[in-house]
CSV table of N, CA and C (backbone and C1' of nucleotides) in Angstrom, one decimal:
chain,number,residue,atom,x,y,z
A,1,MET,N,14.4,-24.4,18.3
A,1,MET,CA,14.6,-24.8,16.9
A,1,MET,C,14.4,-26.3,16.7
A,2,MET,N,14.1,-26.6,15.4
A,2,MET,CA,13.9,-28.0,15.1
A,2,MET,C,12.6,-28.6,15.7
A,3,ARG,N,11.7,-27.7,16.1
A,3,ARG,CA,10.5,-28.1,16.7
A,3,ARG,C,9.8,-29.2,15.9
A,4,PHE,N,9.7,-28.9,14.6
A,4,PHE,CA,8.9,-29.8,13.7
A,4,PHE,C,9.6,-31.2,13.7
A,5,TYR,N,10.9,-31.2,13.5
A,5,TYR,CA,11.6,-32.5,13.5
A,5,TYR,C,11.4,-33.3,14.8
A,6,ARG,N,11.5,-32.7,15.9
A,6,ARG,CA,11.3,-33.4,17.1
A,6,ARG,C,9.9,-34.0,17.2
A,7,ALA,N,8.9,-33.2,16.8
A,7,ALA,CA,7.5,-33.7,16.8
A,7,ALA,C,7.4,-34.9,15.9
A,8,VAL,N,8.2,-34.9,14.8
A,8,VAL,CA,8.1,-36.0,13.9
A,8,VAL,C,8.7,-37.2,14.6
A,9,TRP,N,9.9,-37.1,15.2
A,9,TRP,CA,10.5,-38.2,15.9
A,9,TRP,C,9.6,-38.8,16.9
A,10,ARG,N,9.0,-37.9,17.7
A,10,ARG,CA,8.1,-38.4,18.8
A,10,ARG,C,7.0,-39.2,18.2
A,11,LEU,N,6.5,-38.8,17.1
A,11,LEU,CA,5.3,-39.5,16.4
A,11,LEU,C,5.8,-40.8,15.9
A,12,VAL,N,7.0,-40.8,15.2
A,12,VAL,CA,7.5,-42.1,14.7
A,12,VAL,C,7.7,-43.1,15.8
A,13,GLU,N,8.1,-42.7,17.0
A,13,GLU,CA,8.3,-43.6,18.1
A,13,GLU,C,6.9,-44.3,18.4
A,14,ARG,N,5.8,-43.7,18.0
A,14,ARG,CA,4.5,-44.3,18.3
A,14,ARG,C,4.1,-45.4,17.3
A,15,ILE,N,4.8,-45.5,16.2
A,15,ILE,CA,4.5,-46.5,15.2
A,15,ILE,C,4.8,-47.8,15.8
A,16,PRO,N,3.8,-48.7,15.9
A,16,PRO,CA,4.1,-50.0,16.5
A,16,PRO,C,4.9,-50.9,15.6
A,17,ARG,N,5.5,-51.9,16.2
A,17,ARG,CA,6.3,-52.9,15.5
A,17,ARG,C,5.4,-53.6,14.5
A,18,GLY,N,6.0,-53.9,13.3
A,18,GLY,CA,5.1,-54.5,12.3
A,18,GLY,C,4.1,-53.7,11.6
A,19,ARG,N,4.3,-52.3,11.6
A,19,ARG,CA,3.4,-51.4,11.0
A,19,ARG,C,4.3,-50.3,10.3
A,20,VAL,N,3.7,-49.6,9.4
A,20,VAL,CA,4.5,-48.6,8.7
A,20,VAL,C,3.6,-47.3,8.6
A,21,ALA,N,4.3,-46.2,8.3
A,21,ALA,CA,3.5,-45.0,8.1
A,21,ALA,C,4.2,-44.3,6.9
A,22,THR,N,3.6,-43.4,6.2
A,22,THR,CA,4.2,-42.7,5.1
A,22,THR,C,4.6,-41.3,5.5
A,23,TYR,N,5.5,-40.7,4.8
A,23,TYR,CA,6.0,-39.4,5.1
A,23,TYR,C,4.8,-38.4,5.1
A,24,GLY,N,4.0,-38.5,4.1
A,24,GLY,CA,2.9,-37.6,4.0
A,24,GLY,C,1.9,-37.8,5.1
A,25,GLN,N,1.7,-39.1,5.5
A,25,GLN,CA,0.8,-39.4,6.6
A,25,GLN,C,1.2,-38.7,7.9
A,26,LEU,N,2.5,-38.9,8.2
A,26,LEU,CA,3.0,-38.3,9.4
A,26,LEU,C,2.9,-36.8,9.4
A,27,ALA,N,3.2,-36.2,8.3
A,27,ALA,CA,3.1,-34.7,8.2
A,27,ALA,C,1.6,-34.3,8.5
A,28,ALA,N,0.7,-35.0,7.9
A,28,ALA,CA,-0.7,-34.7,8.1
A,28,ALA,C,-1.1,-34.9,9.5
A,29,LEU,N,-0.7,-36.0,10.2
A,29,LEU,CA,-1.0,-36.2,11.6
A,29,LEU,C,-0.5,-35.1,12.4
A,30,LEU,N,0.6,-34.4,12.0
A,30,LEU,CA,1.1,-33.3,12.8
A,30,LEU,C,0.5,-32.0,12.4
A,31,GLY,N,-0.4,-32.0,11.5
A,31,GLY,CA,-1.1,-30.8,11.1
A,31,GLY,C,-0.4,-30.0,10.1
A,32,HIS,N,0.6,-30.6,9.3
A,32,HIS,CA,1.3,-30.0,8.3
A,32,HIS,C,1.3,-30.9,7.1
A,33,ALA,N,0.1,-31.1,6.6
A,33,ALA,CA,-0.2,-31.9,5.4
A,33,ALA,C,0.7,-31.8,4.2
A,34,ARG,N,1.3,-30.6,4.0
A,34,ARG,CA,2.1,-30.4,2.9
A,34,ARG,C,3.6,-30.4,3.2
A,35,ALA,N,4.0,-30.9,4.3
A,35,ALA,CA,5.4,-30.9,4.7
A,35,ALA,C,6.0,-32.3,4.7
A,36,ALA,N,5.6,-33.1,3.7
A,36,ALA,CA,6.1,-34.5,3.6
A,36,ALA,C,7.6,-34.5,3.4
A,37,ARG,N,8.1,-33.6,2.6
A,37,ARG,CA,9.5,-33.5,2.4
A,37,ARG,C,10.3,-33.2,3.6
A,38,ALA,N,9.7,-32.3,4.4
A,38,ALA,CA,10.4,-32.0,5.7
A,38,ALA,C,10.5,-33.2,6.6
A,39,VAL,N,9.5,-34.1,6.5
A,39,VAL,CA,9.5,-35.3,7.3
A,39,VAL,C,10.7,-36.1,6.9
A,40,GLY,N,10.9,-36.2,5.6
A,40,GLY,CA,12.0,-37.0,5.0
A,40,GLY,C,13.3,-36.5,5.6
A,41,VAL,N,13.5,-35.2,5.6
A,41,VAL,CA,14.7,-34.6,6.1
A,41,VAL,C,14.8,-35.0,7.6
A,42,ALA,N,13.7,-34.9,8.3
A,42,ALA,CA,13.8,-35.3,9.8
A,42,ALA,C,14.2,-36.7,9.9
A,43,MET,N,13.8,-37.6,9.0
A,43,MET,CA,14.2,-39.0,9.1
A,43,MET,C,15.7,-39.1,8.9
A,44,ARG,N,16.2,-38.3,8.0
A,44,ARG,CA,17.7,-38.3,7.7
A,44,ARG,C,18.5,-38.0,8.9
A,45,HIS,N,17.9,-37.1,9.8
A,45,HIS,CA,18.7,-36.7,11.0
A,45,HIS,C,18.1,-37.4,12.2
A,46,CYS,N,17.6,-38.5,12.0
A,46,CYS,CA,17.0,-39.3,13.2
A,46,CYS,C,18.0,-39.6,14.3
A,47,PRO,N,17.6,-39.2,15.5
A,47,PRO,CA,18.5,-39.6,16.7
A,47,PRO,C,18.3,-41.1,16.9
A,48,PRO,N,19.4,-41.7,17.5
A,48,PRO,CA,19.3,-43.1,17.8
A,48,PRO,C,18.1,-43.5,18.6
A,49,GLY,N,17.5,-44.7,18.3
A,49,GLY,CA,16.3,-45.1,19.0
A,49,GLY,C,15.0,-44.9,18.3
A,50,VAL,N,15.0,-44.0,17.3
A,50,VAL,CA,13.8,-43.8,16.6
A,50,VAL,C,13.7,-44.8,15.5
A,51,PRO,N,12.5,-45.5,15.4
A,51,PRO,CA,12.3,-46.6,14.4
A,51,PRO,C,12.0,-46.0,13.0
A,52,TRP,N,13.0,-45.4,12.5
A,52,TRP,CA,12.9,-44.7,11.2
A,52,TRP,C,12.6,-45.7,10.1
A,53,HIS,N,12.9,-47.0,10.3
A,53,HIS,CA,12.7,-48.0,9.2
A,53,HIS,C,11.2,-48.2,9.0
A,54,ARG,N,10.3,-47.7,9.9
A,54,ARG,CA,8.9,-47.9,9.7
A,54,ARG,C,8.2,-46.8,8.8
A,55,VAL,N,9.1,-46.0,8.3
A,55,VAL,CA,8.5,-44.9,7.5
A,55,VAL,C,8.9,-45.1,6.0
A,56,VAL,N,7.9,-45.2,5.2
A,56,VAL,CA,8.0,-45.4,3.8
A,56,VAL,C,7.3,-44.4,2.9
A,57,ASN,N,7.5,-44.4,1.6
A,57,ASN,CA,6.9,-43.4,0.8
A,57,ASN,C,5.4,-43.7,0.5
A,58,ALA,N,4.8,-42.9,-0.2
A,58,ALA,CA,3.3,-43.0,-0.5
A,58,ALA,C,3.0,-44.3,-1.3
A,59,ARG,N,4.0,-44.9,-1.9
A,59,ARG,CA,3.8,-46.1,-2.7
A,59,ARG,C,4.2,-47.3,-1.9
A,60,GLY,N,4.6,-47.1,-0.7
A,60,GLY,CA,5.0,-48.3,0.1
A,60,GLY,C,6.4,-48.7,-0.1
A,61,GLY,N,7.2,-47.8,-0.8
A,61,GLY,CA,8.5,-48.1,-1.1
A,61,GLY,C,9.5,-47.5,-0.2
A,62,ILE,N,10.8,-47.9,-0.3
A,62,ILE,CA,11.8,-47.4,0.6
A,62,ILE,C,12.4,-46.2,-0.2
A,63,SER,N,12.5,-45.0,0.5
A,63,SER,CA,12.9,-43.8,-0.1
A,63,SER,C,14.3,-43.4,0.3
A,64,VAL,N,15.1,-44.2,1.0
A,64,VAL,CA,16.4,-43.8,1.5
A,64,VAL,C,17.3,-43.5,0.2
A,65,ARG,N,18.0,-42.4,0.2
A,65,ARG,CA,18.8,-42.1,-0.9
A,65,ARG,C,20.3,-42.0,-0.5
A,66,GLY,N,21.1,-42.3,-1.4
A,66,GLY,CA,22.5,-42.2,-1.2
A,66,GLY,C,23.1,-43.0,0.0
A,67,ASN,N,22.5,-44.0,0.4
A,67,ASN,CA,22.9,-44.8,1.5
A,67,ASN,C,22.4,-46.2,1.4
A,68,VAL,N,23.1,-47.0,0.6
A,68,VAL,CA,22.8,-48.4,0.3
A,68,VAL,C,22.6,-49.2,1.6
A,69,ALA,N,23.5,-49.0,2.5
A,69,ALA,CA,23.5,-49.7,3.8
A,69,ALA,C,22.2,-49.5,4.5
A,70,ALA,N,21.8,-48.3,4.7
A,70,ALA,CA,20.5,-48.0,5.4
A,70,ALA,C,19.3,-48.5,4.6
A,71,MET,N,19.5,-48.5,3.3
A,71,MET,CA,18.3,-48.9,2.5
A,71,MET,C,18.1,-50.4,2.7
A,72,VAL,N,19.2,-51.2,2.8
A,72,VAL,CA,19.1,-52.6,3.1
A,72,VAL,C,18.6,-52.8,4.5
A,73,THR,N,19.2,-52.1,5.4
A,73,THR,CA,18.8,-52.2,6.8
A,73,THR,C,17.3,-52.0,7.0
A,74,GLN,N,16.7,-51.1,6.3
A,74,GLN,CA,15.3,-50.8,6.4
A,74,GLN,C,14.5,-52.0,6.0
A,75,ARG,N,14.9,-52.6,4.9
A,75,ARG,CA,14.2,-53.8,4.3
A,75,ARG,C,14.3,-54.9,5.3
A,76,ILE,N,15.5,-55.2,5.8
A,76,ILE,CA,15.7,-56.3,6.7
A,76,ILE,C,14.9,-56.1,8.0
A,77,ARG,N,15.0,-54.9,8.6
A,77,ARG,CA,14.2,-54.7,9.8
A,77,ARG,C,12.7,-54.9,9.6
A,78,LEU,N,12.2,-54.4,8.5
A,78,LEU,CA,10.8,-54.5,8.3
A,78,LEU,C,10.4,-56.0,8.2
A,79,GLU,N,11.2,-56.7,7.5
A,79,GLU,CA,10.9,-58.2,7.4
A,79,GLU,C,11.0,-58.9,8.7
A,80,GLN,N,12.0,-58.4,9.5
A,80,GLN,CA,12.1,-59.1,10.8
A,80,GLN,C,10.9,-58.8,11.7
A,81,GLU,N,10.2,-57.7,11.4
A,81,GLU,CA,9.0,-57.4,12.2
A,81,GLU,C,7.8,-58.0,11.6
A,82,GLY,N,8.0,-58.7,10.5
A,82,GLY,CA,6.8,-59.4,9.9
A,82,GLY,C,6.2,-58.7,8.7
A,83,VAL,N,6.8,-57.5,8.4
A,83,VAL,CA,6.2,-56.7,7.3
A,83,VAL,C,6.8,-57.3,6.0
A,84,THR,N,5.9,-57.8,5.1
A,84,THR,CA,6.4,-58.4,3.9
A,84,THR,C,6.5,-57.4,2.7
A,85,LEU,N,7.5,-57.5,1.9
A,85,LEU,CA,7.7,-56.6,0.8
A,85,LEU,C,7.6,-57.4,-0.5
A,86,ARG,N,7.0,-56.9,-1.5
A,86,ARG,CA,6.9,-57.5,-2.8
A,86,ARG,C,7.4,-56.5,-3.8
A,87,SER,N,8.4,-56.9,-4.5
A,87,SER,CA,8.9,-56.0,-5.5
A,87,SER,C,9.4,-54.7,-4.8
A,88,GLY,N,10.0,-54.9,-3.6
A,88,GLY,CA,10.5,-53.7,-2.9
A,88,GLY,C,9.4,-52.8,-2.3
A,89,ARG,N,8.2,-53.2,-2.3
A,89,ARG,CA,7.2,-52.4,-1.7
A,89,ARG,C,6.3,-53.1,-0.7
A,90,VAL,N,5.8,-52.4,0.3
A,90,VAL,CA,4.9,-53.0,1.3
A,90,VAL,C,3.5,-52.6,0.9
A,91,SER,N,2.5,-53.4,1.2
A,91,SER,CA,1.1,-53.1,0.9
A,91,SER,C,0.6,-52.2,2.0
A,92,LEU,N,0.4,-51.0,1.6
A,92,LEU,CA,-0.1,-50.0,2.6
A,92,LEU,C,-1.5,-50.4,3.2
A,93,PRO,N,-2.4,-50.8,2.3
A,93,PRO,CA,-3.7,-51.2,2.9
A,93,PRO,C,-3.6,-52.2,4.0
A,94,ARG,N,-2.5,-53.0,3.9
A,94,ARG,CA,-2.3,-54.1,4.8
A,94,ARG,C,-1.4,-53.7,6.0
A,95,TRP,N,-0.4,-52.9,5.8
A,95,TRP,CA,0.6,-52.6,6.9
A,95,TRP,C,0.5,-51.2,7.4
A,96,ARG,N,-0.2,-50.3,6.8
A,96,ARG,CA,-0.2,-48.9,7.3
A,96,ARG,C,-0.7,-48.8,8.7
A,97,TRP,N,0.0,-48.0,9.5
A,97,TRP,CA,-0.4,-47.8,10.9
A,97,TRP,C,-1.6,-46.8,10.9
A,98,ARG,N,-2.6,-47.1,11.6
A,98,ARG,CA,-3.8,-46.2,11.7
A,98,ARG,C,-4.0,-45.9,13.2
A,99,PRO,N,-3.3,-44.8,13.6
A,99,PRO,CA,-3.4,-44.4,15.0
A,99,PRO,C,-4.8,-44.1,15.4
A,100,THR,N,-5.1,-44.5,16.6
A,100,THR,CA,-6.4,-44.3,17.2
A,100,THR,C,-6.5,-42.9,17.6
A,101,ARG,N,-7.4,-42.2,17.1
A,101,ARG,CA,-7.5,-40.8,17.5
A,101,ARG,C,-8.1,-40.7,18.9
A,102,GLY,N,-8.1,-39.4,19.4
A,102,GLY,CA,-8.7,-39.3,20.7
A,102,GLY,C,-7.6,-39.3,21.8
A,103,ARG,N,-7.9,-39.0,22.9
A,103,ARG,CA,-6.9,-38.9,24.0
A,103,ARG,C,-5.5,-39.4,23.8
A,104,ARG,N,-5.3,-40.5,23.1
A,104,ARG,CA,-4.0,-41.1,22.9
A,104,ARG,C,-3.1,-40.2,22.1
A,105,LEU,N,-3.6,-39.9,20.9
A,105,LEU,CA,-2.8,-39.1,20.0
A,105,LEU,C,-3.2,-37.6,20.2
A,106,ARG,N,-2.5,-36.9,21.0
A,106,ARG,CA,-2.8,-35.5,21.2
A,106,ARG,C,-2.0,-34.6,20.4
A,107,LEU,N,-2.5,-34.3,19.2
A,107,LEU,CA,-1.8,-33.4,18.3
A,107,LEU,C,-1.4,-32.1,18.9
A,108,ALA,N,-2.2,-31.5,19.7
A,108,ALA,CA,-1.9,-30.3,20.4
A,108,ALA,C,-0.6,-30.5,21.2
A,109,ALA,N,-0.5,-31.5,21.9
A,109,ALA,CA,0.7,-31.8,22.8
A,109,ALA,C,1.9,-32.0,21.9
A,110,LEU,N,1.7,-32.7,20.8
A,110,LEU,CA,2.9,-33.0,19.9
A,110,LEU,C,3.4,-31.7,19.3
A,111,ASP,N,2.4,-30.8,19.0
A,111,ASP,CA,2.7,-29.6,18.4
A,111,ASP,C,3.5,-28.7,19.3
A,112,ARG,N,3.2,-28.8,20.6
A,112,ARG,CA,3.8,-27.9,21.6
A,112,ARG,C,5.3,-28.1,21.7
A,113,LEU,N,5.8,-29.3,21.5
A,113,LEU,CA,7.2,-29.5,21.6
A,113,LEU,C,7.9,-29.1,20.3
B,1,DT,P,12.0,-10.6,8.4
B,1,DT,O5',13.3,-10.8,7.5
B,1,DT,C5',13.9,-9.7,6.9
B,1,DT,C4',14.5,-10.1,5.6
B,1,DT,C3',13.7,-11.0,4.8
B,1,DT,O3',13.9,-10.7,3.4
B,1,DT,C1',15.7,-12.1,5.3
B,2,DC,P,13.0,-11.4,2.3
B,2,DC,O5',14.1,-12.1,1.4
B,2,DC,C5',15.3,-11.4,1.2
B,2,DC,C4',16.3,-12.3,0.6
B,2,DC,C3',15.8,-13.3,-0.4
B,2,DC,O3',16.8,-13.5,-1.4
B,2,DC,C1',16.7,-14.5,1.4
B,3,DC,P,16.5,-14.7,-2.5
B,3,DC,O5',17.3,-15.9,-1.9
B,3,DC,C5',18.7,-15.8,-1.8
B,3,DC,C4',19.3,-17.2,-1.8
B,3,DC,C3',18.6,-18.2,-2.8
B,3,DC,O3',19.6,-19.1,-3.3
B,3,DC,C1',18.3,-19.0,-0.6
B,4,DG,P,19.3,-20.1,-4.5
B,4,DG,O5',19.9,-21.5,-3.9
B,4,DG,C5',21.2,-21.5,-3.3
B,4,DG,C4',21.3,-22.7,-2.5
B,4,DG,C3',21.0,-24.0,-3.2
B,4,DG,O3',21.9,-25.0,-2.9
B,4,DG,C1',19.6,-23.8,-1.3
B,5,DT,P,21.8,-26.5,-3.5
B,5,DT,O5',21.1,-27.3,-2.3
B,5,DT,C5',21.7,-27.3,-1.1
B,5,DT,C4',20.9,-28.2,-0.1
B,5,DT,C3',20.4,-29.5,-0.8
B,5,DT,O3',20.7,-30.6,0.1
B,5,DT,C1',18.6,-28.4,0.3
B,6,DG,P,20.9,-32.0,-0.4
B,6,DG,O5',19.6,-32.3,-1.3
B,6,DG,C5',18.9,-33.5,-1.2
B,6,DG,C4',18.2,-33.7,0.1
B,6,DG,C3',17.1,-34.8,0.1
B,6,DG,O3',17.1,-35.5,1.3
B,6,DG,C1',16.2,-32.7,0.5
B,7,DA,P,17.9,-36.9,1.5
B,7,DA,O5',16.7,-38.0,1.6
B,7,DA,C5',16.3,-38.7,0.4
B,7,DA,C4',15.1,-39.5,0.8
B,7,DA,C3',14.0,-38.8,1.5
B,7,DA,O3',12.7,-39.2,1.1
B,7,DA,C1',14.7,-40.5,2.9
B,8,DC,P,12.2,-38.7,-0.3
B,8,DC,O5',10.7,-38.2,0.0
B,8,DC,C5',10.2,-38.1,1.3
B,8,DC,C4',8.8,-37.6,1.3
B,8,DC,C3',7.9,-38.5,0.4
B,8,DC,O3',6.6,-38.5,1.0
B,8,DC,C1',8.0,-36.3,-0.5
B,9,DA,P,5.4,-39.4,0.3
B,9,DA,O5',4.7,-38.4,-0.7
B,9,DA,C5',4.0,-37.3,-0.1
B,9,DA,C4',3.1,-36.7,-1.2
B,9,DA,C3',2.3,-37.7,-2.0
B,9,DA,O3',1.0,-37.2,-2.3
B,9,DA,C1',3.7,-36.4,-3.5
B,10,DC,P,-0.1,-38.2,-2.9
B,10,DC,O5',-0.3,-37.5,-4.3
B,10,DC,C5',-0.3,-36.1,-4.4
B,10,DC,C4',-0.2,-35.7,-5.9
B,10,DC,C3',-0.8,-36.7,-6.8
B,10,DC,O3',-1.6,-36.0,-7.8
B,10,DC,C1',1.4,-36.3,-7.5
B,11,DA,P,-2.6,-36.8,-8.7
B,11,DA,O5',-2.5,-35.9,-10.1
B,11,DA,C5',-2.1,-34.6,-10.0
B,11,DA,C4',-1.4,-34.2,-11.3
B,11,DA,C3',-2.0,-34.9,-12.5
B,11,DA,O3',-2.0,-34.0,-13.6
B,11,DA,C1',0.3,-35.5,-12.3
B,12,DA,P,-3.0,-34.1,-14.8
B,12,DA,O5',-2.2,-34.4,-16.0
B,12,DA,C5',-0.9,-35.1,-15.8
B,12,DA,C4',0.1,-34.5,-16.8
B,12,DA,C3',0.0,-34.9,-18.2
B,12,DA,O3',0.6,-34.0,-19.1
B,12,DA,C1',1.8,-36.0,-17.1
B,13,DG,P,0.4,-34.3,-20.7
B,13,DG,O5',1.6,-35.3,-21.0
B,13,DG,C5',2.9,-34.8,-21.0
B,13,DG,C4',3.9,-35.8,-21.5
B,13,DG,C3',3.4,-36.6,-22.7
B,13,DG,O3',4.5,-36.9,-23.6
B,13,DG,C1',3.8,-38.1,-21.0
C,1,DC,P,3.5,-51.1,-11.6
C,1,DC,O5',4.6,-50.8,-12.6
C,1,DC,C5',5.6,-51.7,-12.9
C,1,DC,C4',6.6,-51.2,-13.9
C,1,DC,C3',7.3,-50.0,-13.2
C,1,DC,O3',8.7,-50.2,-13.2
C,1,DC,C1',6.4,-49.4,-15.4
C,2,DC,P,9.6,-49.0,-12.4
C,2,DC,O5',9.9,-48.0,-13.6
C,2,DC,C5',10.5,-48.4,-14.7
C,2,DC,C4',10.9,-47.3,-15.6
C,2,DC,C3',11.5,-46.1,-14.8
C,2,DC,O3',12.6,-45.5,-15.5
C,2,DC,C1',9.5,-45.4,-15.9
C,3,DT,P,13.6,-44.5,-14.8
C,3,DT,O5',13.0,-43.2,-15.4
C,3,DT,C5',13.1,-43.0,-16.9
C,3,DT,C4',12.6,-41.7,-17.3
C,3,DT,C3',13.2,-40.5,-16.5
C,3,DT,O3',13.7,-39.5,-17.3
C,3,DT,C1',10.9,-40.4,-16.3
C,4,DT,P,14.9,-38.5,-16.8
C,4,DT,O5',14.2,-37.1,-16.5
C,4,DT,C5',12.9,-37.1,-16.1
C,4,DT,C4',12.1,-36.1,-16.9
C,4,DT,C3',12.3,-34.7,-16.3
C,4,DT,O3',12.1,-33.7,-17.3
C,4,DT,C1',10.1,-35.5,-15.7
C,5,DG,P,12.4,-32.1,-17.0
C,5,DG,O5',11.1,-31.6,-16.3
C,5,DG,C5',9.9,-31.6,-17.0
C,5,DG,C4',8.8,-31.0,-16.2
C,5,DG,C3',9.3,-29.7,-15.5
C,5,DG,O3',8.3,-28.7,-15.5
C,5,DG,C1',8.4,-31.3,-13.9
C,6,DT,P,8.5,-27.4,-14.8
C,6,DT,O5',7.6,-27.5,-13.5
C,6,DT,C5',6.2,-28.0,-13.8
C,6,DT,C4',5.5,-28.0,-12.5
C,6,DT,C3',5.8,-26.8,-11.6
C,6,DT,O3',4.6,-26.2,-11.1
C,6,DT,C1',6.1,-28.8,-10.4
C,7,DG,P,4.6,-24.9,-10.2
C,7,DG,O5',4.2,-25.4,-8.8
C,7,DG,C5',3.0,-26.2,-8.7
C,7,DG,C4',2.8,-26.7,-7.3
C,7,DG,C3',3.1,-25.6,-6.2
C,7,DG,O3',2.1,-25.7,-5.2
C,7,DG,C1',4.5,-27.6,-5.9
C,8,DC,P,2.1,-24.6,-4.0
C,8,DC,O5',2.3,-25.6,-2.8
C,8,DC,C5',3.2,-26.6,-2.9
C,8,DC,C4',3.4,-27.2,-1.5
C,8,DC,C3',3.8,-26.2,-0.5
C,8,DC,O3',3.2,-26.3,0.8
C,8,DC,C1',5.6,-27.6,-1.0
C,9,DC,P,3.3,-25.1,1.8
C,9,DC,O5',4.4,-25.6,2.8
C,9,DC,C5',4.6,-26.9,3.1
C,9,DC,C4',5.9,-27.1,3.9
C,9,DC,C3',6.3,-25.8,4.7
C,9,DC,O3',6.9,-26.1,5.9
C,9,DC,C1',8.0,-26.5,3.3
C,10,DA,P,6.7,-25.3,7.2
C,10,DA,O5',7.8,-25.8,8.2
C,10,DA,C5',7.8,-27.2,8.5
C,10,DA,C4',9.2,-27.7,8.8
C,10,DA,C3',9.9,-26.9,9.8
C,10,DA,O3',10.8,-27.7,10.6
C,10,DA,C1',11.0,-26.8,7.7
C,11,DC,P,11.5,-27.1,11.9
C,11,DC,O5',13.0,-26.9,11.4
C,11,DC,C5',13.4,-27.4,10.1
C,11,DC,C4',14.8,-27.4,9.9
C,11,DC,C3',15.7,-26.5,10.8
C,11,DC,O3',16.9,-27.1,11.0
C,11,DC,C1',15.8,-25.7,8.5
C,12,DG,P,17.9,-26.4,12.1
C,12,DG,O5',19.1,-25.8,11.2
C,12,DG,C5',19.7,-26.8,10.3
C,12,DG,C4',20.6,-26.0,9.4
C,12,DG,C3',21.6,-25.0,10.1
C,12,DG,O3',22.8,-24.9,9.3
C,12,DG,C1',20.2,-23.8,8.6
C,13,DG,P,24.2,-24.5,10.1
C,13,DG,O5',24.8,-23.7,8.9
C,13,DG,C5',24.5,-24.0,7.5
C,13,DG,C4',24.9,-22.9,6.6
C,13,DG,C3',25.8,-21.9,7.2
C,13,DG,O3',26.7,-21.4,6.1
C,13,DG,C1',23.8,-20.8,6.6
DNA sequence: TCCGTGACACAAG
DNA sequence: CCTTGTGCCACGG
């Protein structure tokens, strides 16, 4: 159980420092283009160690709900990594993580867990 | 098996 | 820019 969530966490761990990915982007990379919401739920149950703060919504904004502390933490951590926010949003063209396809990102392998 | 729950995305107004 | 409304879907009860 929770196969999808675990695949999401593993993928999030691949996001480099100073870069961000969107919920929809991660879902698509996992081959579930329409499961962006599920990715959000996966983030809410993130096990320690997963760089959840590098995941933002399609507009580059912070989507954390009902948790002011986490919301602030995400902004602080992103800034510490050099990601700049303007009006609470990051420029996706500038900071979006673009994984190199091919041997490195093995979707089949990710899907298997 | 059915049903409610979201850290989504996108289109309208 | 903001606010709704709608479509989507993995998960757990």
